[in-house]
C-alpha positions as semicolon CSV with decimal commas, in nm:
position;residue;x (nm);y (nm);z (nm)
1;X;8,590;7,725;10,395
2;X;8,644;7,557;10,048
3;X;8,642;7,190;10,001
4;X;8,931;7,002;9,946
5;X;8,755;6,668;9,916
6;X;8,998;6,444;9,636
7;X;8,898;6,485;9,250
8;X;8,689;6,853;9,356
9;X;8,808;7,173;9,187
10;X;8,653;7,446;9,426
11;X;8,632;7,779;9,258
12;X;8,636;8,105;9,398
13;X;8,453;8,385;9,196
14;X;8,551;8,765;9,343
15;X;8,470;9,091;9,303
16;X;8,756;9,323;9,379
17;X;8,698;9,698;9,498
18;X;8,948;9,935;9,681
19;X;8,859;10,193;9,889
20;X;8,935;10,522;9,992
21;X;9,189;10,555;10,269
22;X;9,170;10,887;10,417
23;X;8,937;10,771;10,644
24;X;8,938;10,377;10,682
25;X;8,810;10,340;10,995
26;X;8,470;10,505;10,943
27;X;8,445;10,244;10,619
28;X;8,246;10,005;10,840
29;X;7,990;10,321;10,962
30;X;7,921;10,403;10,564
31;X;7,898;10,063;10,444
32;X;7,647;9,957;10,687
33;X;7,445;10,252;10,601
34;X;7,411;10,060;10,254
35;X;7,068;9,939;10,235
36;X;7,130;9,596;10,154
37;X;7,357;9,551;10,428
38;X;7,155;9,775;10,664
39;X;6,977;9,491;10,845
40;X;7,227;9,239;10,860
41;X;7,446;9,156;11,166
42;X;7,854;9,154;11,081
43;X;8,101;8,948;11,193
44;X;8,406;9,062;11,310
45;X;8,789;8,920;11,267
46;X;9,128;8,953;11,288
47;X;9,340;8,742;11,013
48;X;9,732;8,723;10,992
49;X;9,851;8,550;10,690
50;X;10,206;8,440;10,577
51;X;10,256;8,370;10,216
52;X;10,535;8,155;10,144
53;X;10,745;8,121;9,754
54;X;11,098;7,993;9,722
55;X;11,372;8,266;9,660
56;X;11,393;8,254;9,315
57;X;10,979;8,307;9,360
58;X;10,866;8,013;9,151
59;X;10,505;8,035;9,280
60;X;10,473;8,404;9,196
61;X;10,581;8,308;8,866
62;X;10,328;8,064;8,831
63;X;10,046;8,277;8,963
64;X;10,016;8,070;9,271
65;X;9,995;8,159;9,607
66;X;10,020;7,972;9,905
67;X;9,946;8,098;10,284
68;X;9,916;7,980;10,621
69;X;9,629;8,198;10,788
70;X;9,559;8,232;11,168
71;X;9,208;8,343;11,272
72;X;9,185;8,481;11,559
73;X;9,375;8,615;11,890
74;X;9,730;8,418;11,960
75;X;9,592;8,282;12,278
76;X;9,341;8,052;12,083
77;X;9,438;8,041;11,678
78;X;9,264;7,858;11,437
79;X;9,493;7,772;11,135
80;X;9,406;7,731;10,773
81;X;9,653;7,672;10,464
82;X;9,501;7,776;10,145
83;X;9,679;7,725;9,797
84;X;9,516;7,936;9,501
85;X;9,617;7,882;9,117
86;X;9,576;8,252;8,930
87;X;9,328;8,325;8,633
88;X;9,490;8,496;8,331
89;X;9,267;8,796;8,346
90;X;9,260;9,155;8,340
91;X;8,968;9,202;8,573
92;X;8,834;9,319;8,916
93;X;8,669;9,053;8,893
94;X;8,889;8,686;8,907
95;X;8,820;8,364;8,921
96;X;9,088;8,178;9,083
97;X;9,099;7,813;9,207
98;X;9,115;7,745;9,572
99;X;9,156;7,469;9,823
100;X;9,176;7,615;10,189
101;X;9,242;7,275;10,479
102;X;9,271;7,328;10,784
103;X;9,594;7,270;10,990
104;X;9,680;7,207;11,320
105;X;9,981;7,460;11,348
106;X;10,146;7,758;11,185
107;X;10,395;7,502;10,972
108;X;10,322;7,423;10,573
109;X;10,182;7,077;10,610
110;X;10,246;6,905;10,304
111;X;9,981;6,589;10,289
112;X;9,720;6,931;10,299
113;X;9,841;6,960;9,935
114;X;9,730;6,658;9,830
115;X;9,443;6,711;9,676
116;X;9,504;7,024;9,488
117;X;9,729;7,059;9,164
118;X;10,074;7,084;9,395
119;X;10,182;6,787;9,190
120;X;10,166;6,956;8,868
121;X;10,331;7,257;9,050
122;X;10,599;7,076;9,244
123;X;10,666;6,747;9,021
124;X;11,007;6,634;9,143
125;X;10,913;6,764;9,497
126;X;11,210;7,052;9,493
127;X;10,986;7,305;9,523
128;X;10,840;7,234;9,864
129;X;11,176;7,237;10,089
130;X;11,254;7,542;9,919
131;X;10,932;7,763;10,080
132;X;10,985;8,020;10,280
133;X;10,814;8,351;10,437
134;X;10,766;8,652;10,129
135;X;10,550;8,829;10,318
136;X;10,299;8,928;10,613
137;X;9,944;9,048;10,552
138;X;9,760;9,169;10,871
139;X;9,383;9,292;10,848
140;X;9,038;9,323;11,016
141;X;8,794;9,206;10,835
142;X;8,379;9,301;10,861
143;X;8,207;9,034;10,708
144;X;7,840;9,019;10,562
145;X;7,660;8,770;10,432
146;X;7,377;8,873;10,135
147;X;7,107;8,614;10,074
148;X;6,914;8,734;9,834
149;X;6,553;8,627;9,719
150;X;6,691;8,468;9,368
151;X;6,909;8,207;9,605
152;X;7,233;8,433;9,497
153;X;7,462;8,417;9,811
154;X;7,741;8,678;9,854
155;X;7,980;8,746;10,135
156;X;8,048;9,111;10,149
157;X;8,382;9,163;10,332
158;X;8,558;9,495;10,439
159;X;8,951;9,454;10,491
160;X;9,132;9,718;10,669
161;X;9,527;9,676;10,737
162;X;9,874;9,630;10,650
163;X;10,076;9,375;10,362
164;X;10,404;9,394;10,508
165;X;10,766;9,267;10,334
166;X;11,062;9,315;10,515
167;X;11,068;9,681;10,581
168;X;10,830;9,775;10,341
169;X;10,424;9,819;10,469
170;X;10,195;9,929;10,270
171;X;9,835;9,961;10,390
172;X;9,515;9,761;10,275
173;X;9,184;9,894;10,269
174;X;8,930;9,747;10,047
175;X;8,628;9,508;9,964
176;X;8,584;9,158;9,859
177;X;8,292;9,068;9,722
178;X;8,250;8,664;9,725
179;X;8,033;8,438;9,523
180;X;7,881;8,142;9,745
181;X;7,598;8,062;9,536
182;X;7,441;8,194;9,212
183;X;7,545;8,394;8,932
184;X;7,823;8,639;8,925
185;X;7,568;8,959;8,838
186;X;7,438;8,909;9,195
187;X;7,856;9,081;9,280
188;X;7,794;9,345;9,024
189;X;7,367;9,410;9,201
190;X;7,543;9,456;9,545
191;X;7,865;9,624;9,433
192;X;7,629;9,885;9,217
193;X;7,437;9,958;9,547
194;X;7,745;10,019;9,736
195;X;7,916;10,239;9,489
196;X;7,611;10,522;9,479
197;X;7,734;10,638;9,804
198;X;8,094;10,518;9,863
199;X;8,422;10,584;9,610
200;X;8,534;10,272;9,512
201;X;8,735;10,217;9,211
202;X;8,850;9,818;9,052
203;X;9,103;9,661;9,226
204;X;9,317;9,433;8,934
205;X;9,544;9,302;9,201
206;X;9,498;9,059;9,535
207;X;9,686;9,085;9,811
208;X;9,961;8,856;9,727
209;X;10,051;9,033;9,381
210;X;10,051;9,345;9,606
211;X;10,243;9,170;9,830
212;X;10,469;9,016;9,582
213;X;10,492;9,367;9,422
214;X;10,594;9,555;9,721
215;X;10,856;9,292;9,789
216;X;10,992;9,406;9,493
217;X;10,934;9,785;9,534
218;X;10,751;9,852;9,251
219;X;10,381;9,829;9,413
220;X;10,338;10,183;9,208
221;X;10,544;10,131;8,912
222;X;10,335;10,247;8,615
223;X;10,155;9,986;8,391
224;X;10,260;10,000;8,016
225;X;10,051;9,839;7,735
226;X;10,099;9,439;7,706
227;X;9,825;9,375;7,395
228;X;9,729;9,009;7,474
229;X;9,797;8,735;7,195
230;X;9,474;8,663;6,976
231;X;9,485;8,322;6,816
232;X;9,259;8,256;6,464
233;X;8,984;8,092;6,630
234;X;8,883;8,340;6,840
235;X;8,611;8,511;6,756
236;X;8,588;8,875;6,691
237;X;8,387;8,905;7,031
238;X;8,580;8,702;7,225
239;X;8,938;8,932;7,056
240;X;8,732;9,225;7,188
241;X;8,710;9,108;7,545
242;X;9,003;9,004;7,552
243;X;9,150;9,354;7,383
244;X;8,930;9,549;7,558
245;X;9,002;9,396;7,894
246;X;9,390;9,449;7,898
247;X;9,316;9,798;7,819
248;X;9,083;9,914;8,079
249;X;9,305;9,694;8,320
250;X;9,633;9,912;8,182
251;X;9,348;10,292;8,260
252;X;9,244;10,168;8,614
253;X;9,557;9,998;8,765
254;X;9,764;10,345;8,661
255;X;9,470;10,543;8,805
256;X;9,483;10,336;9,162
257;X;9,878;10,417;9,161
258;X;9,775;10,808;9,083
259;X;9,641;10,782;9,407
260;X;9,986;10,783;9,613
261;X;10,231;10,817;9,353
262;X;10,407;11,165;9,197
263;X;10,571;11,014;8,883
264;X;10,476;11,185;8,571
265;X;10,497;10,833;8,408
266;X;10,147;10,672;8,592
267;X;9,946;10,971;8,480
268;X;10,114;10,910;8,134
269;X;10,040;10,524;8,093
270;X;9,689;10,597;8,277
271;X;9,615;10,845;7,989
272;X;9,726;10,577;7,722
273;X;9,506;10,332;7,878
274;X;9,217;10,547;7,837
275;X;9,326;10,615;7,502
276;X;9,390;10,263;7,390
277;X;9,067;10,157;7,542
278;X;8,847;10,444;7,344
279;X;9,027;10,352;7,048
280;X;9,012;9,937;7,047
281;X;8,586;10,062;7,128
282;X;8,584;10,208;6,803
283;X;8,769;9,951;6,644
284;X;8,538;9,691;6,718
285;X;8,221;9,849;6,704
286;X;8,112;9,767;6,348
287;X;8,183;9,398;6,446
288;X;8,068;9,345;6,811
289;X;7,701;9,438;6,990
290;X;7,756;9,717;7,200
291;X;7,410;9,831;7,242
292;X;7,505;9,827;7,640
293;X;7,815;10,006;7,627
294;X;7,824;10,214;7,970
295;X;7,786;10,608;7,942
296;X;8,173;10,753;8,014
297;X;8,006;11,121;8,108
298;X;8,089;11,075;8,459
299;X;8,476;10,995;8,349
300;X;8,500;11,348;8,164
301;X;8,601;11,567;8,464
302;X;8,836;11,322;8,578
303;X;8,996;11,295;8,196
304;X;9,021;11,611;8,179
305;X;9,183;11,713;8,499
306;X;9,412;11,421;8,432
307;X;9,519;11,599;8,045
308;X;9,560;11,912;8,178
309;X;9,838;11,749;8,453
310;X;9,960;11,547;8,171
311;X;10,032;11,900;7,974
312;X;10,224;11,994;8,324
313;X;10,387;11,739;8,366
314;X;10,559;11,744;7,985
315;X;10,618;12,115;8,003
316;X;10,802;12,043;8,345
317;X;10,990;11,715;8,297
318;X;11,057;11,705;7,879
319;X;10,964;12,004;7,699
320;X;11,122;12,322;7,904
321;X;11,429;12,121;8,034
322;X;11,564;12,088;7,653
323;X;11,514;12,442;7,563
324;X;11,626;12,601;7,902
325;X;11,975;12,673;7,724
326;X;11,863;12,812;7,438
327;X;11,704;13,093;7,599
328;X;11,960;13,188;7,870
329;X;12,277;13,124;7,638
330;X;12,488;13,252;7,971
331;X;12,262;13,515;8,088
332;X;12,170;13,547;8,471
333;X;11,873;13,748;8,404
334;X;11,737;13,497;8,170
335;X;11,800;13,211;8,359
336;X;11,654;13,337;8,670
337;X;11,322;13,416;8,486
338;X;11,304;13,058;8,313
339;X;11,350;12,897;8,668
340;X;11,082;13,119;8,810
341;X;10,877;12,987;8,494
342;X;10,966;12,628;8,576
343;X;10,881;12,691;8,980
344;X;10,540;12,819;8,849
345;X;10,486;12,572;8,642
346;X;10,543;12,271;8,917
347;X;10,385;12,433;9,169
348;X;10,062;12,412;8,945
349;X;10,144;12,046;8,859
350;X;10,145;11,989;9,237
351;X;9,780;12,159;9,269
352;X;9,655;11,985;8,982
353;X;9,791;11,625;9,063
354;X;9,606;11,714;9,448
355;X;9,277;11,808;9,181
356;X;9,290;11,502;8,998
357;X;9,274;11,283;9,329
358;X;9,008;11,457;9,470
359;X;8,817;11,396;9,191
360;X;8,889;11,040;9,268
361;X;8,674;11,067;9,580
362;X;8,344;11,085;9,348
363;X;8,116;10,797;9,370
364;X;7,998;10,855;9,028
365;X;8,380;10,763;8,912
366;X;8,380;10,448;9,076
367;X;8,041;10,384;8,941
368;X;8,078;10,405;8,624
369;X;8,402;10,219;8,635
370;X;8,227;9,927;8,786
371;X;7,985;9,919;8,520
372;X;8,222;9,914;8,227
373;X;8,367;9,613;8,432
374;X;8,040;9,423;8,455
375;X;8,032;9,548;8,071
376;X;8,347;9,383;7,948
377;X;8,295;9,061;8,129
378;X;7,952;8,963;7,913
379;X;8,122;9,090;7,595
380;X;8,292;8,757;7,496
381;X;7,940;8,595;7,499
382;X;7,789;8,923;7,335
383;X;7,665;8,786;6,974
384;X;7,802;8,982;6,719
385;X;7,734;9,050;6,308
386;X;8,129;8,961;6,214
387;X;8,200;9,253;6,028
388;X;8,277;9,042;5,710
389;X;7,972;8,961;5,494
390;X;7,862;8,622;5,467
391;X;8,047;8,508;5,765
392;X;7,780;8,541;6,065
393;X;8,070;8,485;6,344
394;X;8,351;8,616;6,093
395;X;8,709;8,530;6,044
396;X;8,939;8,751;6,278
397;X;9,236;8,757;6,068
398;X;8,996;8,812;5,789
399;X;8,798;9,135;5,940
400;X;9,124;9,258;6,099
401;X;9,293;9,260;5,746
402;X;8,999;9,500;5,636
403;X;8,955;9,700;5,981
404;X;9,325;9,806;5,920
405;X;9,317;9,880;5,544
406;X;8,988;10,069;5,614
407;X;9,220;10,283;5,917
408;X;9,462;10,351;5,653
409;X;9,279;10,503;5,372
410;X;9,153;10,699;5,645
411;X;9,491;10,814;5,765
412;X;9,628;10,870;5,422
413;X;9,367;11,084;5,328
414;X;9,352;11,309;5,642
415;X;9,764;11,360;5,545
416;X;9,663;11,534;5,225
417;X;9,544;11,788;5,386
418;X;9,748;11,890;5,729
419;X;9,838;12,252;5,655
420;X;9,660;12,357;5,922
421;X;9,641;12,333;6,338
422;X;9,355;12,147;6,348
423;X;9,372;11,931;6,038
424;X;9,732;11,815;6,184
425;X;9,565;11,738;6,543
426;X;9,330;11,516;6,351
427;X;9,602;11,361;6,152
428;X;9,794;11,254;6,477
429;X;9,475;11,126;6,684
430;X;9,479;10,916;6,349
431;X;9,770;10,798;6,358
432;X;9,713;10,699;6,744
433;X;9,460;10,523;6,672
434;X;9,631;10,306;6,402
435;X;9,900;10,174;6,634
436;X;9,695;10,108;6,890
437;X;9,521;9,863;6,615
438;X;9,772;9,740;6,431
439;X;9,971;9,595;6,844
440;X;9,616;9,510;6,926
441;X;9,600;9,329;6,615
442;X;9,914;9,217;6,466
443;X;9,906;8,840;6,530
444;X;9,626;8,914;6,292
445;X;9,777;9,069;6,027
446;X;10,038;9,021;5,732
447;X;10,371;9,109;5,903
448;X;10,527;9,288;5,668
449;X;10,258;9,562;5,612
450;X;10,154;9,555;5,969
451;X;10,518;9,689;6,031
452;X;10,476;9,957;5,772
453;X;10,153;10,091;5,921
454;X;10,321;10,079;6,258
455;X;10,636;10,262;6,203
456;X;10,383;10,536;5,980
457;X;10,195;10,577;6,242
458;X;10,411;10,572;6,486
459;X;10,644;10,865;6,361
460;X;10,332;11,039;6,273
461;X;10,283;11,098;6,614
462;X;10,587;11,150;6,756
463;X;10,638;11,399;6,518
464;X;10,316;11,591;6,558
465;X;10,355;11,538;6,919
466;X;10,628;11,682;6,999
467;X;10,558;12,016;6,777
468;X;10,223;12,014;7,015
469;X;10,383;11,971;7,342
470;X;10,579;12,273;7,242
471;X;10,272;12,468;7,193
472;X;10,105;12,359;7,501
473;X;10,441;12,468;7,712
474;X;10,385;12,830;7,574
475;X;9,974;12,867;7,642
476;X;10,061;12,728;7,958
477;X;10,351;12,984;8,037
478;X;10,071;13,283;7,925
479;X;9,801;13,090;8,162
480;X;9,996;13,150;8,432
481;X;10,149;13,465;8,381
482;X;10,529;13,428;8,350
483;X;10,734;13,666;8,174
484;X;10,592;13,776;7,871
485;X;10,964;13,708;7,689
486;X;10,930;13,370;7,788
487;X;10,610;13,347;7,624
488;X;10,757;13,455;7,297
489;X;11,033;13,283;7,281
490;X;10,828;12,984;7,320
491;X;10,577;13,088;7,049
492;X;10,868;13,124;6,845
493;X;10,984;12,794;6,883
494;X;10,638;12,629;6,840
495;X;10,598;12,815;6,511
496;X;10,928;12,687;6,382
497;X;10,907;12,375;6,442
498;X;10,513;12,324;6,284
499;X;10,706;12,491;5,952
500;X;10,830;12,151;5,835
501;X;10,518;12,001;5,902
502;X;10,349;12,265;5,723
503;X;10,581;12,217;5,387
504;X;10,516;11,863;5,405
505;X;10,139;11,912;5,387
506;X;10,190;12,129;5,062
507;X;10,457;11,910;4,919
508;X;10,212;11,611;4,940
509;X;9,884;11,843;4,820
510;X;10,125;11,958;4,481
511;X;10,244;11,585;4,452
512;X;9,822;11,498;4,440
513;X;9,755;11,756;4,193
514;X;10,077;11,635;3,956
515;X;9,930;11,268;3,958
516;X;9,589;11,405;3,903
517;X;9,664;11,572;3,553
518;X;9,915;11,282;3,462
């Protein structure tokens, strides 16, 4: 139980993992089968907590969250009312304030608010009279405690259940690993240990923004980019972190929703994630220490089943619905073969999407996401050479300027030459990677040609993109066989529409040559 003792500011410092929940109730069986939970004796609960926000939610939108918890059977309860205040990260792992009192029944009691920030929260007292239930979370939770030999003390705890709101349920089944004592590596030494033989993967949400989120239905909505505000005395380390963290939270919240959810959009934003994250990586390396940067091997199966259902999921959803017409223009015959095309095409989506979550089930994943967790939360205190000579901690708005430039002379020159297939593939992973600097950056940079680059890049790749998805619809059509006229007519239209980008390349190459002999 935390202390709520007057003028105290308790902490609670968590590691977040979820689980997978094919199988929850063997969880328990595997976990103590871990070695460093092998010889120690759980405990065993049941807890029922009620979180309680005003209708217009004015907790939630404070990242608080405020619960009355029973322990234990209904014949004999225990009650406890905890209040936590959220941290602004991106991360598995939180740190959160928390004052947990206990009560003597299942009613808010207001003096056990006292001595936490409810006054800041609540200062004309409006807020309070206004509470009411959100939403139910029921769970059993195994609990073990870890003393280790360097005085770190963790509780280990396994949570298998329900968050229920309204008529919405949704099921829990994960692991909280709790800091008691020591430093927070000792989360990352035990979490490491449990991940070599169980699939665990981050877990960016607790259960009341689950809860909160399922109140709402969108518990699975896919995650799009929110680039975090960098001020000018950051430094470039500490813009990294920050960067880096919102990215990787973007990759591994879409990939938990991938889990349970069919819409083409969370395998989309998971892919950007990934993409954003490889990029900012890249971006920052000639400024930041990254001499511990995790190996990704482990993620390429995964990435790659995940491209290949992204490639599905375009042909089936974008690229063949617009050009469906075009090829049956009123004939039957036609149109029956195209829908046989598109019922091929789906039905491999649906096999690949089953692939992609099996391959989910691979300790190794989960590993290696863990450690690029762990990772990112030492980079902020990572020292790094500044990137900008003379300046050992360097200016951010200063090294951005010239990160950018530097990504544009790159991008210009690899448009001089895009005649080809491959030299316009290069040009558009380019031009990906300058937007995702220039929103990662921008408070950073002059507006004006911050904008420019942007709206480049950015129709760079729409452009070249959708030319490729075009091309991708027909090698997938020939992968799986359809009829051959289909294939054609698709080749056809791939070829016609990479013509303009072709005559641009040469337009550009004669407009070199003129200024060179001028």
């Amino acid at each position: 139980m935390k202390s709520a003792a007057l003028g105290q500011s308790p902490q609670e410092i968590e590691l977040k993992l979820a689980l997978p929940t094919s199988d929850p109730s063997s969880l328990a069986r595997l976990l103590a089968r871990v070695p460093i939970l092998a010889r120690r004796k759980p405990t065993r609960q049941t807890l029922h907590n009620v979180y309680y926000d005003t209708p217009e939610q004015i907790l939630h939108q404070q990242r608080v969250a405020l619960r009355i918890r029973r322990v234990g059977s209904e014949a004999a309860p225990r009650w406890l009312q905890t209040l936590k205040t959220g941290d602004r990260g991106h991360s598995a792992l939180s740190q959160r304030g928390e004052w947990e009192v206990r009560v003597p029944s299942p009613t808010l009691a207001r003096e056990a608010l006292k001595s936490t920030p409810w006054a800041k929260i609540d200062p004309d007292d409006t807020v309070f009279p206004s509470l009411a239930p959100a939403f139910l979370t029921t769970f059993e939770r195994t609990l073990w405690v870890v003393r280790r030999r360097d005085a770190s003390v963790v509780e280990v705890a396994l949570d298998i259940g329900h968050i229920t709101a309204g008529e919405k349920d949704v099921s829990i089944c994960e692991l909280e690993l709790e800091l008691l004592a020591g430093p927070s590596t000792a989360l990352f030494d035990i979490a490491h240990q449990i991940a070599c033989t169980i699939a665990v993967l981050p877990l960016n949400k607790s259960k009341s923004e689950r809860g909160y989120a399922l109140a709402q239905n969108c518990l699975d909505a896919p995650l799009h980019a929110h680039p975090p505000t960098l001020t000018k005395n950051q430094s470039v380390p500490e813009a990294a972190a920050c960067v880096l963290g919102e990215m990787f939270c973007q990759f591994t919240t879409n990939l938990m929703a991938v889990r349970s959810s069919d819409d083409p959009e969370t395998v989309h934003q998971t892919r950007i994630g990934w993409r954003r994250f490889r990029s900012a990586v890249r971006l920052f390396k000639p400024a930041v220490a990254m001499d511990a940067v995790p190996a990704w091997q482990p993620l390429h199966m995964l990435l790659g089943l995940l491209g290949e259902l992204r490639d599905l999921d375009v042909a089936c959803t974008e690229t063949l619905p617009a050009l469906a017409q075009a090829y049956s223009a009123g004939d039957a015959q036609r149109a029956d073969a195209w829908q046989a095309m598109a019922h091929t095409l789906q039905h491999a989506a649906d096999l690949q999407r089953k692939s992609v979550r099996y391959a989910l089930l691979e300790p190794a994943v989960g590993a290696t996401l863990l450690a690029t967790t762990q990772w990112l939360d030492g980079l902020a205190a990572l020292p790094g050479p500044g990137g900008v000579p003379g300046e050992p901690t360097g200016s951010l708005r200063r090294w951005s300027r010239l990160r950018m430039a530097r990504m544009h002379r790159q991008l210009k020159r690899a448009r001089q030459d895009s005649g080809s297939p491959d030299s316009q593939h290069r040009v558009r992973i380019l031009a990906k990677r300058m937007r995702y600097g220039v929103e990662a950056l921008v408070h950073c940079l002059p507006q004006r040609r911050a904008k420019h680059w942007y709206r480049q890049a950015t129709g760079l790749q729409l452009r070249l993109g959708a030319a490729r998805d075009v091309v991708q619809a027909g090698l997938l059509a020939a992968k799986y066989e359809v009829d051959r006229g289909l294939v054609g007519f698709l080749q056809g239209v791939a070829v016609g529409r990479a013509m303009p980008s072709a005559g641009q390349a040469l337009a550009r190459k004669k407009e070199v040559r003129l200024k060179s002999h001028s």
